Tab-separated table of C-alpha atoms in Angstrom:
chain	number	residue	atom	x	y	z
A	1432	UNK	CA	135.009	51.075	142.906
A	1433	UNK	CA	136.449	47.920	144.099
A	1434	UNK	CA	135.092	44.732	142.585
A	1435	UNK	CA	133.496	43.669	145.766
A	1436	UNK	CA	131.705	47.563	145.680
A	1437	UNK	CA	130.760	46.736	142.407
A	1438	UNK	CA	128.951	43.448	142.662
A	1439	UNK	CA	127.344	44.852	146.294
A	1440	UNK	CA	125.829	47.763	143.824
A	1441	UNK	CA	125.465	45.791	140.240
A	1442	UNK	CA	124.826	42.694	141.692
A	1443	UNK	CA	121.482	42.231	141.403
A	1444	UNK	CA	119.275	42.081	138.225
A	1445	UNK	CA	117.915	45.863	136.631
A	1446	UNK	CA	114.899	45.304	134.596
A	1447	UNK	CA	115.203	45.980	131.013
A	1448	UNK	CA	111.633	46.029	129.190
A	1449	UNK	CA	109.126	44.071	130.320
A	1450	UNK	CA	110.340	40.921	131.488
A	1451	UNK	CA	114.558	41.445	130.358
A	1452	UNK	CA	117.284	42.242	132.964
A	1453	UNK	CA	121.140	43.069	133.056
A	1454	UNK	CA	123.457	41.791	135.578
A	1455	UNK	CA	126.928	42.202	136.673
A	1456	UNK	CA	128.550	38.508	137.572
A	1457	UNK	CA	132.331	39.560	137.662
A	1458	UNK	CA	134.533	41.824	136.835
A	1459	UNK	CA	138.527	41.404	136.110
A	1460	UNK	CA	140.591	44.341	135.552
A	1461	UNK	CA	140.019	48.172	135.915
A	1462	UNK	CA	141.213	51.707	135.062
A	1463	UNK	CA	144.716	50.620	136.911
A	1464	UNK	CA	145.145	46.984	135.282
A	1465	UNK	CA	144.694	48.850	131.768
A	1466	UNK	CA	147.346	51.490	132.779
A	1467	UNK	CA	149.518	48.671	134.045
A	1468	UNK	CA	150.022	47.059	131.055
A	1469	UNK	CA	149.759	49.796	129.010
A	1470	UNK	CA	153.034	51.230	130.631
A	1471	UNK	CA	154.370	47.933	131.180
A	1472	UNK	CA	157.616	49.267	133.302
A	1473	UNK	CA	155.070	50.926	135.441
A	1474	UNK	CA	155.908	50.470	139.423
A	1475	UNK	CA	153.536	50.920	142.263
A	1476	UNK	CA	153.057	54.167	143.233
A	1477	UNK	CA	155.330	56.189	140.943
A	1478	UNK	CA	152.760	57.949	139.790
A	1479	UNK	CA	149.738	60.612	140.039
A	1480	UNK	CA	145.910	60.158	139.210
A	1481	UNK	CA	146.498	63.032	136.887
A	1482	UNK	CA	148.867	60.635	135.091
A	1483	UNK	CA	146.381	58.018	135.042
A	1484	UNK	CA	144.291	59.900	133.541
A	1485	UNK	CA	146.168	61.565	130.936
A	1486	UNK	CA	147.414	58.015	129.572
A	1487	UNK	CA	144.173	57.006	129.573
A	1488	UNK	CA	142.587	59.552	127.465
A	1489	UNK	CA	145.326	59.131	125.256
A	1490	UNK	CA	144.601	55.311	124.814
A	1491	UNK	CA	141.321	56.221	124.099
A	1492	UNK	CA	141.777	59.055	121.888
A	1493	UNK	CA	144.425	57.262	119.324
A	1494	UNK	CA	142.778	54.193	119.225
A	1495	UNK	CA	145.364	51.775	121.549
A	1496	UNK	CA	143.126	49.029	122.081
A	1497	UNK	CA	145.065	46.216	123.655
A	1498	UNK	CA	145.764	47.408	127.228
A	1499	UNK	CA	141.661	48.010	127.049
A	1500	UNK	CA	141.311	43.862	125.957
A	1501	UNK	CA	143.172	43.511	129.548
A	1502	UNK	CA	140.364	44.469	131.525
A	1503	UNK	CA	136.917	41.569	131.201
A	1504	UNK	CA	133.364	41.915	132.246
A	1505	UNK	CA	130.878	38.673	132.943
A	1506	UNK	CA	126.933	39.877	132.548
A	1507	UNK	CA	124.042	38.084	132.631
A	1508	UNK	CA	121.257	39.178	130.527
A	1509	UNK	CA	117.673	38.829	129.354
A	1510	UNK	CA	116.115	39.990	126.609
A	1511	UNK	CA	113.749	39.392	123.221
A	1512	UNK	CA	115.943	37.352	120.456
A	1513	UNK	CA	115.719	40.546	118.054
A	1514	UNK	CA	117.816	42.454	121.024
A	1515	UNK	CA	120.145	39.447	121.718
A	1516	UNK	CA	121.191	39.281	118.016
A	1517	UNK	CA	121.929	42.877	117.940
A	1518	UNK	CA	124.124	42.959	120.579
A	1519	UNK	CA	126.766	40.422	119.488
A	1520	UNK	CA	126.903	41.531	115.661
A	1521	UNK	CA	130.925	42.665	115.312
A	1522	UNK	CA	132.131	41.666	117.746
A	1523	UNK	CA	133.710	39.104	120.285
A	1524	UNK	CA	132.146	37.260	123.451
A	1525	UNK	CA	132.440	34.310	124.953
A	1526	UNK	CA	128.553	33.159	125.323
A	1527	UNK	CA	126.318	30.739	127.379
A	1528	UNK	CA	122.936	30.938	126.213
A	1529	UNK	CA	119.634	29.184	127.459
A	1530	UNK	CA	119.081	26.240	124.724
A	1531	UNK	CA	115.514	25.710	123.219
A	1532	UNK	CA	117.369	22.462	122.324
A	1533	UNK	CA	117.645	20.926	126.231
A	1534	UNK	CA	115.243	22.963	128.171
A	1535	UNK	CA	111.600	23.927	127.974
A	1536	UNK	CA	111.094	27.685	126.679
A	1537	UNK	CA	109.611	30.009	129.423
A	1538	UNK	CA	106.859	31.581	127.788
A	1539	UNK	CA	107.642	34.812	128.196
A	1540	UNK	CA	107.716	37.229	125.066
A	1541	UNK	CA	108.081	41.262	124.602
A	1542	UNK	CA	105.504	43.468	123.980
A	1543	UNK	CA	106.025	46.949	123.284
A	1544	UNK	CA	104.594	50.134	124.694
A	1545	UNK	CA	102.151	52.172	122.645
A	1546	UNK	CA	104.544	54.491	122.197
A	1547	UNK	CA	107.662	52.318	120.634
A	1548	UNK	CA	104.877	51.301	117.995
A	1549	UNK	CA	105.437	53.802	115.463
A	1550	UNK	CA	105.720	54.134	111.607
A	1551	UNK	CA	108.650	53.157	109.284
A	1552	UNK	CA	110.447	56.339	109.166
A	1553	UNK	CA	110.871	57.591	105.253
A	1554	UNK	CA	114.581	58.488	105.579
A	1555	UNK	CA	116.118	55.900	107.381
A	1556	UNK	CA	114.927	52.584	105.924
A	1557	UNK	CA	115.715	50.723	110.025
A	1558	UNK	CA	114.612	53.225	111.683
A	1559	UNK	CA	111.082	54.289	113.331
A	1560	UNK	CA	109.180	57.847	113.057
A	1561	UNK	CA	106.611	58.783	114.806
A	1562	UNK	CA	103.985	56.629	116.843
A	1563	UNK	CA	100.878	55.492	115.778
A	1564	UNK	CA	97.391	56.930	116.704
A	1565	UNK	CA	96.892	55.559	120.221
A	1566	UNK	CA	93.814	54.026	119.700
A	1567	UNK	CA	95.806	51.679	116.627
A	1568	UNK	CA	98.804	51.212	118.693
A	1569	UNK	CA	96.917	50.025	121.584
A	1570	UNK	CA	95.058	47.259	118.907
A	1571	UNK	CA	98.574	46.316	117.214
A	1572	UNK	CA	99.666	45.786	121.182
A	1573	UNK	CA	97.184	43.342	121.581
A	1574	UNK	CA	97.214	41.662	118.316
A	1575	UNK	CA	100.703	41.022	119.195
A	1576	UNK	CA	100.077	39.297	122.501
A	1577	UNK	CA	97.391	37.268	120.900
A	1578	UNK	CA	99.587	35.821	118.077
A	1579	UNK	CA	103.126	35.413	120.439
A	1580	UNK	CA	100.329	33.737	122.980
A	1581	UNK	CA	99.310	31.395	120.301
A	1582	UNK	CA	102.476	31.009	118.953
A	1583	UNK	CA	103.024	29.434	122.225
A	1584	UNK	CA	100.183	27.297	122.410
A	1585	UNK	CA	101.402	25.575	119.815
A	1586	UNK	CA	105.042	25.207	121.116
A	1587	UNK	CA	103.368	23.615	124.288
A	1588	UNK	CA	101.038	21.189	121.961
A	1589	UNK	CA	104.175	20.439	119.824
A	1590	UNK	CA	105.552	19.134	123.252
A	1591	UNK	CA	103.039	17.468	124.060
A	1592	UNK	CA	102.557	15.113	121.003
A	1593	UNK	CA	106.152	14.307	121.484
A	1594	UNK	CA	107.975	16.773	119.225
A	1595	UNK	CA	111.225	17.457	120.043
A	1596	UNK	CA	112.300	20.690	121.729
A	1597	UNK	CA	114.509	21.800	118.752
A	1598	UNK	CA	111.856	21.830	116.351
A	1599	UNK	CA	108.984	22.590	118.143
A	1600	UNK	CA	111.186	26.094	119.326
A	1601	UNK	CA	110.762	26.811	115.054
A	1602	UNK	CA	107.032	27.918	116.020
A	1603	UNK	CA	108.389	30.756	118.552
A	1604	UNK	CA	108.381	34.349	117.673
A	1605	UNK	CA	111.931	36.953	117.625
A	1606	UNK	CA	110.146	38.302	120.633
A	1607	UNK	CA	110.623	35.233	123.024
A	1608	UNK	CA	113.007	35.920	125.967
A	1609	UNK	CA	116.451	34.394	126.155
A	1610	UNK	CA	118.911	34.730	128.600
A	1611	UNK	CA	122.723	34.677	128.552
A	1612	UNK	CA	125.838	34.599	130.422
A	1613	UNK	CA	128.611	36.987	128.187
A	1614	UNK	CA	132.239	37.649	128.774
A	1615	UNK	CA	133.984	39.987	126.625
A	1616	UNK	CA	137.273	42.766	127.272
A	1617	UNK	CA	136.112	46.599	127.477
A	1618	UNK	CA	137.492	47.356	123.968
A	1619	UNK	CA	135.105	45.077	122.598
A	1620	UNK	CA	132.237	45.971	125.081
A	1621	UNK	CA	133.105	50.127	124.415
A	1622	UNK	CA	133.028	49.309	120.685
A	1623	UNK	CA	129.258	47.666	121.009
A	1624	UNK	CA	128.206	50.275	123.498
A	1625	UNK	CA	129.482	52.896	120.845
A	1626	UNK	CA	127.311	51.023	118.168
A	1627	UNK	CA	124.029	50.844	120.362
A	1628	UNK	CA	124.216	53.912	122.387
A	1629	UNK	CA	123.977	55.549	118.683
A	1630	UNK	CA	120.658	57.768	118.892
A	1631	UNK	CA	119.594	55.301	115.346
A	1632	UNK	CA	120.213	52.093	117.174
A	1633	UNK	CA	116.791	50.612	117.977
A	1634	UNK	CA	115.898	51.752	120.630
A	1635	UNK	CA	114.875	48.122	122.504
A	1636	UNK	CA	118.751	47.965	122.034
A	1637	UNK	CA	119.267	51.315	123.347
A	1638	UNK	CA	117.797	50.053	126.906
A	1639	UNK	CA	119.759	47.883	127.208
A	1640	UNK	CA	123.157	49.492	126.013
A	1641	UNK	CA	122.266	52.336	128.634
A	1642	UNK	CA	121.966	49.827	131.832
A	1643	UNK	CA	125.253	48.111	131.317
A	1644	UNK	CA	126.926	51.895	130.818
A	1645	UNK	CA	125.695	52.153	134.269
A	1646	UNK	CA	127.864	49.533	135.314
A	1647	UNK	CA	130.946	50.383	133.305
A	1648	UNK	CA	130.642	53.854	134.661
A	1649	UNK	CA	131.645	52.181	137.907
A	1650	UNK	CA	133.784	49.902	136.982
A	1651	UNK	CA	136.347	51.912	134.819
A	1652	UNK	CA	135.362	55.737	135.573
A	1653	UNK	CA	138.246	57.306	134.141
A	1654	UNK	CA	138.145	54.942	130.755
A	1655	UNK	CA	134.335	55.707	130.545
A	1656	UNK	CA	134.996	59.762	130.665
A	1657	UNK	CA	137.307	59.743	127.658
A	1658	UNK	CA	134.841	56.943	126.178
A	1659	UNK	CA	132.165	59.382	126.275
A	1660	UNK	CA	134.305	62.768	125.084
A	1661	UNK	CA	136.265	61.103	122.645
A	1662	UNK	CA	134.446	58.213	121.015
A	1663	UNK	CA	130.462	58.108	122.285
A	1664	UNK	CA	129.934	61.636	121.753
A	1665	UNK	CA	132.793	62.866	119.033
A	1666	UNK	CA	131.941	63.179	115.374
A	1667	UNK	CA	134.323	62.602	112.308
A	1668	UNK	CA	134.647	65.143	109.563
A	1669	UNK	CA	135.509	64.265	106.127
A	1670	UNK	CA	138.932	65.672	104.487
A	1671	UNK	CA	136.726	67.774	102.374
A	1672	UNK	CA	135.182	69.297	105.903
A	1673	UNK	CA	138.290	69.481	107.330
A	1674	UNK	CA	139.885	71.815	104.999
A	1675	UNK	CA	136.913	73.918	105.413
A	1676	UNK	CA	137.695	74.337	109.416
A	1677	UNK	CA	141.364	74.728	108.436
A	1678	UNK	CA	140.822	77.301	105.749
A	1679	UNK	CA	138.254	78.851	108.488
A	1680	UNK	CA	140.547	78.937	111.357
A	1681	UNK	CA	143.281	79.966	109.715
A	1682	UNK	CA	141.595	83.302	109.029
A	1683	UNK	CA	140.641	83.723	112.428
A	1684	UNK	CA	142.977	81.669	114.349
A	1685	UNK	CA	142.397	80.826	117.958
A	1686	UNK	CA	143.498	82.226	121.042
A	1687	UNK	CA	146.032	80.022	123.242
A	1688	UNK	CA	144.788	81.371	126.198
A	1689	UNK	CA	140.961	81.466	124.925
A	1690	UNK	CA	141.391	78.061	124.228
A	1691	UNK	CA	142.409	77.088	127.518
A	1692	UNK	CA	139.905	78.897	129.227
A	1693	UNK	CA	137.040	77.475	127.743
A	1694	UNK	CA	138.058	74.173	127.493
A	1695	UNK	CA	138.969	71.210	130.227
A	1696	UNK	CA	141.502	69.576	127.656
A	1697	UNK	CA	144.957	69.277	129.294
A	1698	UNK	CA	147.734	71.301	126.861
A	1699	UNK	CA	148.936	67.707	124.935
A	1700	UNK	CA	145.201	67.248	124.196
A	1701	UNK	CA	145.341	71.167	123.166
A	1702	UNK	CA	148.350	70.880	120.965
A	1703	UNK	CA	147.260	67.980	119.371
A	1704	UNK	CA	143.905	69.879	118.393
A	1705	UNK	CA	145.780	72.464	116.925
A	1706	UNK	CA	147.649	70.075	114.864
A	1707	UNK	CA	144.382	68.592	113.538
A	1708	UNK	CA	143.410	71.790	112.633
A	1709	UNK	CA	146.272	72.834	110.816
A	1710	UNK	CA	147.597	75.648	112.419
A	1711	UNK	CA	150.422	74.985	114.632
């Protein structure tokens, strides 16, 4: 898509939770500005989509991140502080965020469904299991509202004695609503989307990760495919597993033209699976 196509589709706000959105607010850069650099002596029109492609994947699959840095995304979002803080942990944006310091807080503050209220899960100590009873979830739902309600009645009566904005904002629960204008380059938005995509991300996170994968899905389609078969949805063995796979291929190795036929890789990305596996 073009970038006007984009912001005509993306433009407008998607609701996220209850009261959150994502937005697009610019794009710079695309699938062809990251092959650009990324071939440097590239000239216009010298080449085929299928190249494009095949450069691409190869980017992705070896881990050349700096043609990706090339290509930069402006969002605006809104979501609960707990989310926010999530989705800037290891990495690097370029952030305007609404200030409890110069501006009154908009009481608005996320309350989840019944069934995202669920038990501490015993083998994962940040994870959840499964929900509650609904009859308990539905009273934990509204003890919530109550106390992030009065939490901001006395934000408001804070205010009103005279207290200043930056304290009085102490009182306010993780669930309050911010909002934020980010920039970062698609290696460092592919590496968070990587992070909270992850089926043990929380899953608050998850909604949120998913909407603006709608957006990259437009904006770079051919960076997004290898994305997804290469980094979102590939695993990692350990040496120990991979001598297993080698040991067990190598008794039964595979068949070129098998290979081909059940697979869409193109023969580089074939070869260099061999390789991995030891037998070519």
């Amino acid at each position: 898509m073009t970038r006007d196509e984009l912001l005509a589709k993306h433009g407008q706000p998607v609701q996220v939770l209850d009261h959150g959105h994502v937005r697009l607010v610019d794009v710079m850069g695309d699938d062809e500005r990251v092959e650009q650099v990324a071939r440097l002596s590239y000239q216009q029109g010298t080449r085929k989509v299928s190249e494009t492609r095949s450069l691409l994947r190869y980017l992705i699959r070896h881990r050349h991140t700096s043609p990706l840095e090339q290509a930069v995304i402006t969002l605006d979002m809104k979501m609960p502080i707990f989310v926010a803080r999530q989705l800037v942990r290891h990495r690097t944006q370029s952030i305007n965020e609404l200030s409890g310091r110069y501006s009154e807080m908009p009481e608005e503050f996320y309350v989840p469904d019944q069934v995202q209220i669920c038990y501490q899960a015993t083998d994962n100590k940040q994870g959840r299991s499964g929900p509650l009873p609904e009859d308990e979830a539905w009273q934990l739902m509204k003890q919530m509202h109550a106390e992030a309600s009065e939490s901001f009645a006395t934000y408001h009566q804070f205010l009103e004695v005279g207290v200043s904005r930056e304290t009085a904002r102490m009182v306010l629960p993780l669930s309050t609503y911010t909002q934020w204008c980010t920039t970062m380059n698609l290696h460092n938005l592919l590496h968070m989307l990587e992070l909270r995509m992850d089926p043990h991300a929380q899953w608050e996170c998850r909604m949120y990760a998913e909407a603006i994968a709608e957006i990259v899905k437009d904006w770079c389609p051919i960076i997004w495919e290898a994305f997804v078969d290469y980094r979102l949805e590939a695993v990692t063995f350990s040496r120990e597993e991979v001598e297993l796979i080698r040991a067990t291929v190598q008794r039964d190795p595979f068949d070129e033209a098998a290979l081909q036929a059940i697979t869409d890789l193109s023969k580089r990305e074939r070869d260099e699976f061999l390789v991995k596996l030891g037998v070519v």
